[in-house]
PDB file of C-alpha atoms in Angstrom:
ATOM      1  CA  GLU A   1       0.396  -0.197  -0.498  1.00  0.00           C
ATOM      2  CA  VAL A   2       1.488   3.288  -1.005  1.00  0.00           C
ATOM      3  CA  GLN A   3       1.648   5.725   2.405  1.00  0.00           C
ATOM      4  CA  VAL A   4       3.391   9.412   2.495  1.00  0.00           C
ATOM      5  CA  LEU A   5       3.671  10.362   6.576  1.00  0.00           C
ATOM      6  CA  GLU A   6       4.926  14.336   6.769  1.00  0.00           C
ATOM      7  CA  SER A   7       6.163  15.425   9.935  1.00  0.00           C
ATOM      8  CA  GLY A   8       8.152  18.705  10.865  1.00  0.00           C
ATOM      9  CA  GLY A   9       5.451  21.724  11.094  1.00  0.00           C
ATOM     10  CA  GLY A  10       4.657  23.713  14.081  1.00  0.00           C
ATOM     11  CA  LEU A  11       3.996  27.525  14.969  1.00  0.00           C
ATOM     12  CA  VAL A  12       7.347  29.097  14.237  1.00  0.00           C
ATOM     13  CA  GLN A  13       7.430  33.514  14.366  1.00  0.00           C
ATOM     14  CA  PRO A  14       7.373  35.132  11.186  1.00  0.00           C
ATOM     15  CA  GLY A  15      10.464  35.392   9.494  1.00  0.00           C
ATOM     16  CA  GLY A  16      11.746  31.900  10.569  1.00  0.00           C
ATOM     17  CA  SER A  17      12.760  28.298   8.909  1.00  0.00           C
ATOM     18  CA  LEU A  18      11.077  25.599   9.507  1.00  0.00           C
ATOM     19  CA  ARG A  19      12.019  21.623   7.372  1.00  0.00           C
ATOM     20  CA  LEU A  20       8.918  19.319   6.941  1.00  0.00           C
ATOM     21  CA  SER A  21       9.711  16.143   6.123  1.00  0.00           C
ATOM     22  CA  CYS A  22       7.752  13.500   4.040  1.00  0.00           C
ATOM     23  CA  ALA A  23       8.508   9.917   4.665  1.00  0.00           C
ATOM     24  CA  ALA A  24       7.707   7.405   1.744  1.00  0.00           C
ATOM     25  CA  SER A  25       6.171   3.917   1.959  1.00  0.00           C
ATOM     26  CA  GLY A  26       4.474   0.491  -0.280  1.00  0.00           C
ATOM     27  CA  PHE A  27       6.729   2.391  -3.744  1.00  0.00           C
ATOM     28  CA  THR A  28       9.987   2.405  -5.791  1.00  0.00           C
ATOM     29  CA  PHE A  29      10.239   6.660  -4.197  1.00  0.00           C
ATOM     30  CA  SER A  30      13.071   7.370  -6.728  1.00  0.00           C
ATOM     31  CA  SER A  31      11.116   6.455  -9.986  1.00  0.00           C
ATOM     32  CA  TYR A  32       8.661   9.012  -9.022  1.00  0.00           C
ATOM     33  CA  SER A  33       8.295  13.122  -8.627  1.00  0.00           C
ATOM     34  CA  MET A  34       6.816  14.161  -5.332  1.00  0.00           C
ATOM     35  CA  SER A  35       5.010  17.613  -4.920  1.00  0.00           C
ATOM     36  CA  TRP A  36       4.685  19.400  -1.485  1.00  0.00           C
ATOM     37  CA  VAL A  37       0.657  21.053  -2.095  1.00  0.00           C
ATOM     38  CA  ARG A  38      -0.813  23.187   0.827  1.00  0.00           C
ATOM     39  CA  GLN A  39      -3.966  24.459   1.942  1.00  0.00           C
ATOM     40  CA  ALA A  40      -4.475  27.594   4.049  1.00  0.00           C
ATOM     41  CA  PRO A  41      -7.175  27.818   6.391  1.00  0.00           C
ATOM     42  CA  GLY A  42     -10.879  28.129   5.123  1.00  0.00           C
ATOM     43  CA  LYS A  43      -8.621  28.128   1.424  1.00  0.00           C
ATOM     44  CA  GLY A  44      -8.257  25.989  -1.067  1.00  0.00           C
ATOM     45  CA  LEU A  45      -5.390  23.828  -2.291  1.00  0.00           C
ATOM     46  CA  GLU A  46      -2.354  25.130  -3.550  1.00  0.00           C
ATOM     47  CA  TRP A  47       0.963  23.511  -5.322  1.00  0.00           C
ATOM     48  CA  VAL A  48       4.267  24.668  -3.682  1.00  0.00           C
ATOM     49  CA  SER A  49       6.903  23.118  -5.213  1.00  0.00           C
ATOM     50  CA  SER A  50       7.780  19.926  -7.403  1.00  0.00           C
ATOM     51  CA  LEU A  51      10.774  17.548  -7.852  1.00  0.00           C
ATOM     52  CA  SER A  52      12.011  15.366 -10.190  1.00  0.00           C
ATOM     53  CA  ALA A  53      12.136  11.598  -9.307  1.00  0.00           C
ATOM     54  CA  ASP A  54      16.570  11.931  -9.153  1.00  0.00           C
ATOM     55  CA  GLY A  55      15.923  15.241  -7.599  1.00  0.00           C
ATOM     56  CA  ALA A  56      18.027  16.924 -10.036  1.00  0.00           C
ATOM     57  CA  ARG A  57      14.689  19.422 -11.326  1.00  0.00           C
ATOM     58  CA  THR A  58      13.144  21.596  -9.261  1.00  0.00           C
ATOM     59  CA  TYR A  59       9.815  23.666  -9.433  1.00  0.00           C
ATOM     60  CA  TYR A  60       8.574  26.638  -7.303  1.00  0.00           C
ATOM     61  CA  ALA A  61       5.297  28.254  -7.069  1.00  0.00           C
ATOM     62  CA  ASP A  62       5.923  32.589  -7.975  1.00  0.00           C
ATOM     63  CA  SER A  63       4.796  32.465  -3.893  1.00  0.00           C
ATOM     64  CA  VAL A  64       7.624  30.734  -2.472  1.00  0.00           C
ATOM     65  CA  LYS A  65      10.679  30.636  -4.991  1.00  0.00           C
ATOM     66  CA  GLY A  66      13.642  32.104  -3.097  1.00  0.00           C
ATOM     67  CA  ARG A  67      12.384  31.433   0.105  1.00  0.00           C
ATOM     68  CA  PHE A  68      11.769  27.157  -0.221  1.00  0.00           C
ATOM     69  CA  THR A  69      14.326  24.498  -1.098  1.00  0.00           C
ATOM     70  CA  ILE A  70      12.389  20.816  -2.162  1.00  0.00           C
ATOM     71  CA  SER A  71      14.983  18.293  -2.114  1.00  0.00           C
ATOM     72  CA  ARG A  72      14.729  14.354  -1.501  1.00  0.00           C
ATOM     73  CA  ASP A  73      17.204  11.586  -0.513  1.00  0.00           C
ATOM     74  CA  ASN A  74      16.424   8.654  -2.168  1.00  0.00           C
ATOM     75  CA  SER A  75      18.288   5.742  -0.069  1.00  0.00           C
ATOM     76  CA  LYS A  76      15.684   6.625   2.918  1.00  0.00           C
ATOM     77  CA  ALA A  77      12.187   7.646   1.121  1.00  0.00           C
ATOM     78  CA  THR A  78      12.482  10.868   2.143  1.00  0.00           C
ATOM     79  CA  LEU A  79      11.371  13.676   0.340  1.00  0.00           C
ATOM     80  CA  PHE A  80      11.958  17.485   2.432  1.00  0.00           C
ATOM     81  CA  LEU A  81      10.733  21.307   2.268  1.00  0.00           C
ATOM     82  CA  GLN A  82      13.150  23.625   3.667  1.00  0.00           C
ATOM     83  CA  MET A  83      10.930  27.035   4.807  1.00  0.00           C
ATOM     84  CA  ASN A  84      13.563  29.579   5.678  1.00  0.00           C
ATOM     85  CA  GLY A  85      11.912  33.930   5.428  1.00  0.00           C
ATOM     86  CA  LEU A  86       8.584  32.526   6.637  1.00  0.00           C
ATOM     87  CA  ARG A  87       5.345  34.936   6.286  1.00  0.00           C
ATOM     88  CA  ASP A  88       1.793  34.631   7.537  1.00  0.00           C
ATOM     89  CA  GLU A  89       0.376  33.960   4.307  1.00  0.00           C
ATOM     90  CA  ASP A  90       2.940  30.336   4.449  1.00  0.00           C
ATOM     91  CA  THR A  91       0.427  29.312   7.666  1.00  0.00           C
ATOM     92  CA  ALA A  92      -1.377  26.117   6.194  1.00  0.00           C
ATOM     93  CA  LEU A  93      -1.253  22.326   5.959  1.00  0.00           C
ATOM     94  CA  TYR A  94       1.197  21.584   4.055  1.00  0.00           C
ATOM     95  CA  TYR A  95       0.515  18.024   2.036  1.00  0.00           C
ATOM     96  CA  CYS A  96       3.716  15.756   0.242  1.00  0.00           C
ATOM     97  CA  ALA A  97       2.021  14.365  -2.163  1.00  0.00           C
ATOM     98  CA  LYS A  98       3.542  11.367  -5.314  1.00  0.00           C
ATOM     99  CA  ARG A  99       2.581  11.968  -8.774  1.00  0.00           C
ATOM    100  CA  SER A 100       1.372   9.749 -11.512  1.00  0.00           C
ATOM    101  CA  GLU A 101       3.568   7.674 -13.590  1.00  0.00           C
ATOM    102  CA  ALA A 102       5.639   9.713 -16.529  1.00  0.00           C
ATOM    103  CA  GLY A 103       2.890  10.347 -19.509  1.00  0.00           C
ATOM    104  CA  SER A 104       0.452  12.146 -17.115  1.00  0.00           C
ATOM    105  CA  TYR A 105       0.589  14.343 -14.221  1.00  0.00           C
ATOM    106  CA  TYR A 106      -1.986  14.565 -11.530  1.00  0.00           C
ATOM    107  CA  PHE A 107      -1.189  13.495  -7.747  1.00  0.00           C
ATOM    108  CA  ASN A 108      -2.373  10.304  -6.810  1.00  0.00           C
ATOM    109  CA  SER A 109      -1.920   9.471  -3.585  1.00  0.00           C
ATOM    110  CA  TRP A 110      -1.874  12.071  -0.600  1.00  0.00           C
ATOM    111  CA  GLY A 111       0.126  12.295   3.033  1.00  0.00           C
ATOM    112  CA  GLN A 112      -1.941  13.643   5.971  1.00  0.00           C
ATOM    113  CA  GLY A 113      -0.097  16.421   6.434  1.00  0.00           C
ATOM    114  CA  THR A 114       1.783  18.798   8.681  1.00  0.00           C
ATOM    115  CA  LEU A 115       0.467  22.132   9.946  1.00  0.00           C
ATOM    116  CA  VAL A 116       2.826  24.632   9.622  1.00  0.00           C
ATOM    117  CA  THR A 117       2.162  28.207  11.728  1.00  0.00           C
ATOM    118  CA  VAL A 118       4.032  31.716  11.531  1.00  0.00           C
ATOM    119  CA  SER A 119       2.610  33.931  14.100  1.00  0.00           C
ATOM    120  CA  SER A 120       4.311  35.955  16.087  1.00  0.00           C
TER     121      SER A 120
ATOM    122  CA  GLN B   1      -0.124  31.405 -11.608  1.00  0.00           C
ATOM    123  CA  SER B   2      -3.115  32.577 -11.499  1.00  0.00           C
ATOM    124  CA  ALA B   3      -5.673  29.650  -9.932  1.00  0.00           C
ATOM    125  CA  LEU B   4      -8.540  28.559 -11.772  1.00  0.00           C
ATOM    126  CA  THR B   5     -12.215  29.213 -11.024  1.00  0.00           C
ATOM    127  CA  GLN B   6     -14.579  27.217  -9.521  1.00  0.00           C
ATOM    128  CA  PRO B   7     -18.362  28.320  -8.062  1.00  0.00           C
ATOM    129  CA  ARG B   8     -17.472  28.433  -3.850  1.00  0.00           C
ATOM    130  CA  SER B   9     -20.586  26.439  -3.541  1.00  0.00           C
ATOM    131  CA  VAL B  10     -22.873  23.837  -5.437  1.00  0.00           C
ATOM    132  CA  SER B  11     -26.029  21.683  -4.161  1.00  0.00           C
ATOM    133  CA  GLY B  12     -28.827  18.932  -4.916  1.00  0.00           C
ATOM    134  CA  SER B  13     -30.933  16.477  -3.560  1.00  0.00           C
ATOM    135  CA  PRO B  14     -30.059  13.094  -3.128  1.00  0.00           C
ATOM    136  CA  ARG B  15     -30.763  11.292  -6.666  1.00  0.00           C
ATOM    137  CA  GLN B  16     -30.399  14.553  -8.740  1.00  0.00           C
ATOM    138  CA  SER B  17     -27.524  15.500 -10.958  1.00  0.00           C
ATOM    139  CA  VAL B  18     -24.592  18.514 -10.020  1.00  0.00           C
ATOM    140  CA  THR B  19     -22.590  20.087 -12.345  1.00  0.00           C
ATOM    141  CA  ILE B  20     -18.815  21.941 -11.286  1.00  0.00           C
ATOM    142  CA  SER B  21     -17.419  24.205 -13.654  1.00  0.00           C
ATOM    143  CA  CYS B  22     -13.586  25.322 -13.385  1.00  0.00           C
ATOM    144  CA  THR B  23     -12.323  28.106 -15.761  1.00  0.00           C
ATOM    145  CA  GLY B  24      -8.429  28.291 -16.935  1.00  0.00           C
ATOM    146  CA  THR B  25      -6.628  29.802 -19.302  1.00  0.00           C
ATOM    147  CA  SER B  26      -5.369  28.145 -22.242  1.00  0.00           C
ATOM    148  CA  SER B  27      -2.136  27.876 -20.219  1.00  0.00           C
ATOM    149  CA  ASP B  28      -3.371  25.266 -18.792  1.00  0.00           C
ATOM    150  CA  VAL B  29      -7.239  23.682 -18.689  1.00  0.00           C
ATOM    151  CA  GLY B  30      -7.096  24.877 -22.036  1.00  0.00           C
ATOM    152  CA  GLY B  31      -3.613  23.949 -23.444  1.00  0.00           C
ATOM    153  CA  TYR B  32      -2.932  20.720 -21.759  1.00  0.00           C
ATOM    154  CA  ASN B  33      -4.971  17.165 -21.600  1.00  0.00           C
ATOM    155  CA  TYR B  34      -4.414  16.871 -17.512  1.00  0.00           C
ATOM    156  CA  VAL B  35      -7.186  17.885 -15.990  1.00  0.00           C
ATOM    157  CA  SER B  36      -8.080  16.015 -12.433  1.00  0.00           C
ATOM    158  CA  TRP B  37     -10.710  16.410  -9.528  1.00  0.00           C
ATOM    159  CA  TYR B  38     -10.088  15.742  -5.866  1.00  0.00           C
ATOM    160  CA  GLN B  39     -12.660  14.916  -3.800  1.00  0.00           C
ATOM    161  CA  HIS B  40     -11.404  16.625  -0.022  1.00  0.00           C
ATOM    162  CA  HIS B  41     -13.750  15.577   3.122  1.00  0.00           C
ATOM    163  CA  PRO B  42     -12.843  18.199   5.611  1.00  0.00           C
ATOM    164  CA  GLY B  43      -9.671  16.522   8.047  1.00  0.00           C
ATOM    165  CA  LYS B  44      -9.348  13.334   5.186  1.00  0.00           C
ATOM    166  CA  VAL B  45      -7.104  13.030   2.903  1.00  0.00           C
ATOM    167  CA  PRO B  46      -8.010  14.669  -0.192  1.00  0.00           C
ATOM    168  CA  LYS B  47      -9.021  11.955  -2.922  1.00  0.00           C
ATOM    169  CA  LEU B  48      -8.278  11.501  -6.486  1.00  0.00           C
ATOM    170  CA  ILE B  49     -11.400  11.221  -8.504  1.00  0.00           C
ATOM    171  CA  ILE B  50     -10.946  12.133 -11.972  1.00  0.00           C
ATOM    172  CA  TYR B  51      -7.699  12.424 -14.044  1.00  0.00           C
ATOM    173  CA  ASP B  52      -6.587  13.251 -17.901  1.00  0.00           C
ATOM    174  CA  VAL B  53     -10.061  15.140 -18.109  1.00  0.00           C
ATOM    175  CA  THR B  54     -12.703  12.393 -18.091  1.00  0.00           C
ATOM    176  CA  LYS B  55     -10.628   9.317 -16.945  1.00  0.00           C
ATOM    177  CA  ARG B  56     -11.725   7.648 -13.655  1.00  0.00           C
ATOM    178  CA  PRO B  57      -9.198   6.010 -11.396  1.00  0.00           C
ATOM    179  CA  SER B  58     -10.295   2.357 -10.425  1.00  0.00           C
ATOM    180  CA  GLY B  59     -12.800   1.792  -7.996  1.00  0.00           C
ATOM    181  CA  VAL B  60     -14.146   5.605  -8.246  1.00  0.00           C
ATOM    182  CA  PRO B  61     -17.721   4.952  -9.142  1.00  0.00           C
ATOM    183  CA  ASP B  62     -18.400   5.899 -12.538  1.00  0.00           C
ATOM    184  CA  ARG B  63     -21.479   8.530 -11.098  1.00  0.00           C
ATOM    185  CA  PHE B  64     -18.227  10.787 -11.382  1.00  0.00           C
ATOM    186  CA  SER B  65     -17.810  11.353 -15.185  1.00  0.00           C
ATOM    187  CA  GLY B  66     -15.427  14.577 -15.869  1.00  0.00           C
ATOM    188  CA  SER B  67     -15.437  17.055 -19.139  1.00  0.00           C
ATOM    189  CA  ARG B  68     -13.884  19.822 -20.834  1.00  0.00           C
ATOM    190  CA  SER B  69     -14.891  21.950 -23.388  1.00  0.00           C
ATOM    191  CA  GLY B  70     -12.248  25.279 -23.930  1.00  0.00           C
ATOM    192  CA  ASN B  71     -10.709  26.538 -21.035  1.00  0.00           C
ATOM    193  CA  THR B  72     -13.050  25.306 -19.011  1.00  0.00           C
ATOM    194  CA  ALA B  73     -13.780  22.010 -17.624  1.00  0.00           C
ATOM    195  CA  SER B  74     -16.100  20.310 -15.405  1.00  0.00           C
ATOM    196  CA  LEU B  75     -17.354  17.912 -12.441  1.00  0.00           C
ATOM    197  CA  THR B  76     -20.243  16.088 -13.183  1.00  0.00           C
ATOM    198  CA  ILE B  77     -21.457  13.950 -10.579  1.00  0.00           C
ATOM    199  CA  SER B  78     -24.672  11.890 -10.822  1.00  0.00           C
ATOM    200  CA  GLY B  79     -27.528  10.095  -8.303  1.00  0.00           C
ATOM    201  CA  LEU B  80     -25.826  12.537  -5.506  1.00  0.00           C
ATOM    202  CA  GLN B  81     -25.372  10.507  -2.534  1.00  0.00           C
ATOM    203  CA  ALA B  82     -25.151  12.061   1.261  1.00  0.00           C
ATOM    204  CA  ASP B  83     -21.467  10.909   0.914  1.00  0.00           C
ATOM    205  CA  ASP B  84     -20.757  13.222  -2.085  1.00  0.00           C
ATOM    206  CA  GLU B  85     -21.033  16.806   0.312  1.00  0.00           C
ATOM    207  CA  ALA B  86     -17.287  17.158   0.248  1.00  0.00           C
ATOM    208  CA  ASP B  87     -15.254  19.508  -0.889  1.00  0.00           C
ATOM    209  CA  TYR B  88     -14.561  19.271  -4.769  1.00  0.00           C
ATOM    210  CA  TYR B  89     -10.873  20.365  -6.527  1.00  0.00           C
ATOM    211  CA  CYS B  90      -9.670  20.842 -10.044  1.00  0.00           C
ATOM    212  CA  CYS B  91      -6.363  21.498 -10.961  1.00  0.00           C
ATOM    213  CA  SER B  92      -4.469  21.319 -14.431  1.00  0.00           C
ATOM    214  CA  TYR B  93      -1.243  20.963 -15.181  1.00  0.00           C
ATOM    215  CA  ALA B  94       0.312  24.292 -16.046  1.00  0.00           C
ATOM    216  CA  GLY B  95       3.536  23.234 -18.519  1.00  0.00           C
ATOM    217  CA  SER B  96       7.730  22.545 -17.025  1.00  0.00           C
ATOM    218  CA  PHE B  97       6.836  20.903 -13.798  1.00  0.00           C
ATOM    219  CA  THR B  98       3.734  23.543 -12.481  1.00  0.00           C
ATOM    220  CA  TRP B  99       0.379  22.473 -11.400  1.00  0.00           C
ATOM    221  CA  VAL B 100      -2.405  25.000 -10.712  1.00  0.00           C
ATOM    222  CA  PHE B 101      -5.364  24.564  -8.613  1.00  0.00           C
ATOM    223  CA  GLY B 102      -9.107  25.381  -7.976  1.00  0.00           C
ATOM    224  CA  GLY B 103     -10.502  27.267  -5.359  1.00  0.00           C
ATOM    225  CA  GLY B 104     -13.023  24.143  -4.348  1.00  0.00           C
ATOM    226  CA  THR B 105     -15.993  24.276  -4.586  1.00  0.00           C
ATOM    227  CA  LYS B 106     -18.128  22.903  -1.950  1.00  0.00           C
ATOM    228  CA  LEU B 107     -20.999  20.628  -2.621  1.00  0.00           C
ATOM    229  CA  THR B 108     -24.659  20.288  -0.296  1.00  0.00           C
ATOM    230  CA  VAL B 109     -26.178  17.056  -0.820  1.00  0.00           C
ATOM    231  CA  LEU B 110     -29.492  18.719   0.845  1.00  0.00           C
TER     232      LEU B 110
END
């Protein structure tokens, strides 16, 4: 069974940093692109960042570009999101999502999410 | 990277049908055959119900169907059931390994 489990969320002050992790199991992690998607309180889903299967190519939403860094450790089947310069508007539930097989572009497995709260 | 436009809410009675629209641009919805839809019950994990505009993953009832005309995609749910009450999000691939979601539509089963 495919599973992804996020961790690392918490309360942080504006301008602070946080590192999210996503532990994957039940599939060949190193073969799939992975993404982070977030949902702010009372708002819709927002794609945040994606990373190629080999970790060589990274992609970011304009809202986080230059502040967030996505990475992965394929030997440990783990995805990361380093978040620096956090702002109030980054407060959200952050989901880790597995992309579909090559040839299509959708998210077919999601974690439960980890909550990030940015507040002084 | 502007969000796709969805109605904030729709409603329908049991056994009726509802359609949720999702409007984008030629750079996303109209430009790629990669529109997906997710059902999200609050507090639970988003669930894929439609991918590649019209395809259903195994296990998703055929009451759920997707379509597209130009820059607008649609999700139709027929034979409404109480458990269909949830938030529904469209999502489109936007090129260069980026995606854009809709703002979400709250479905109420009356």
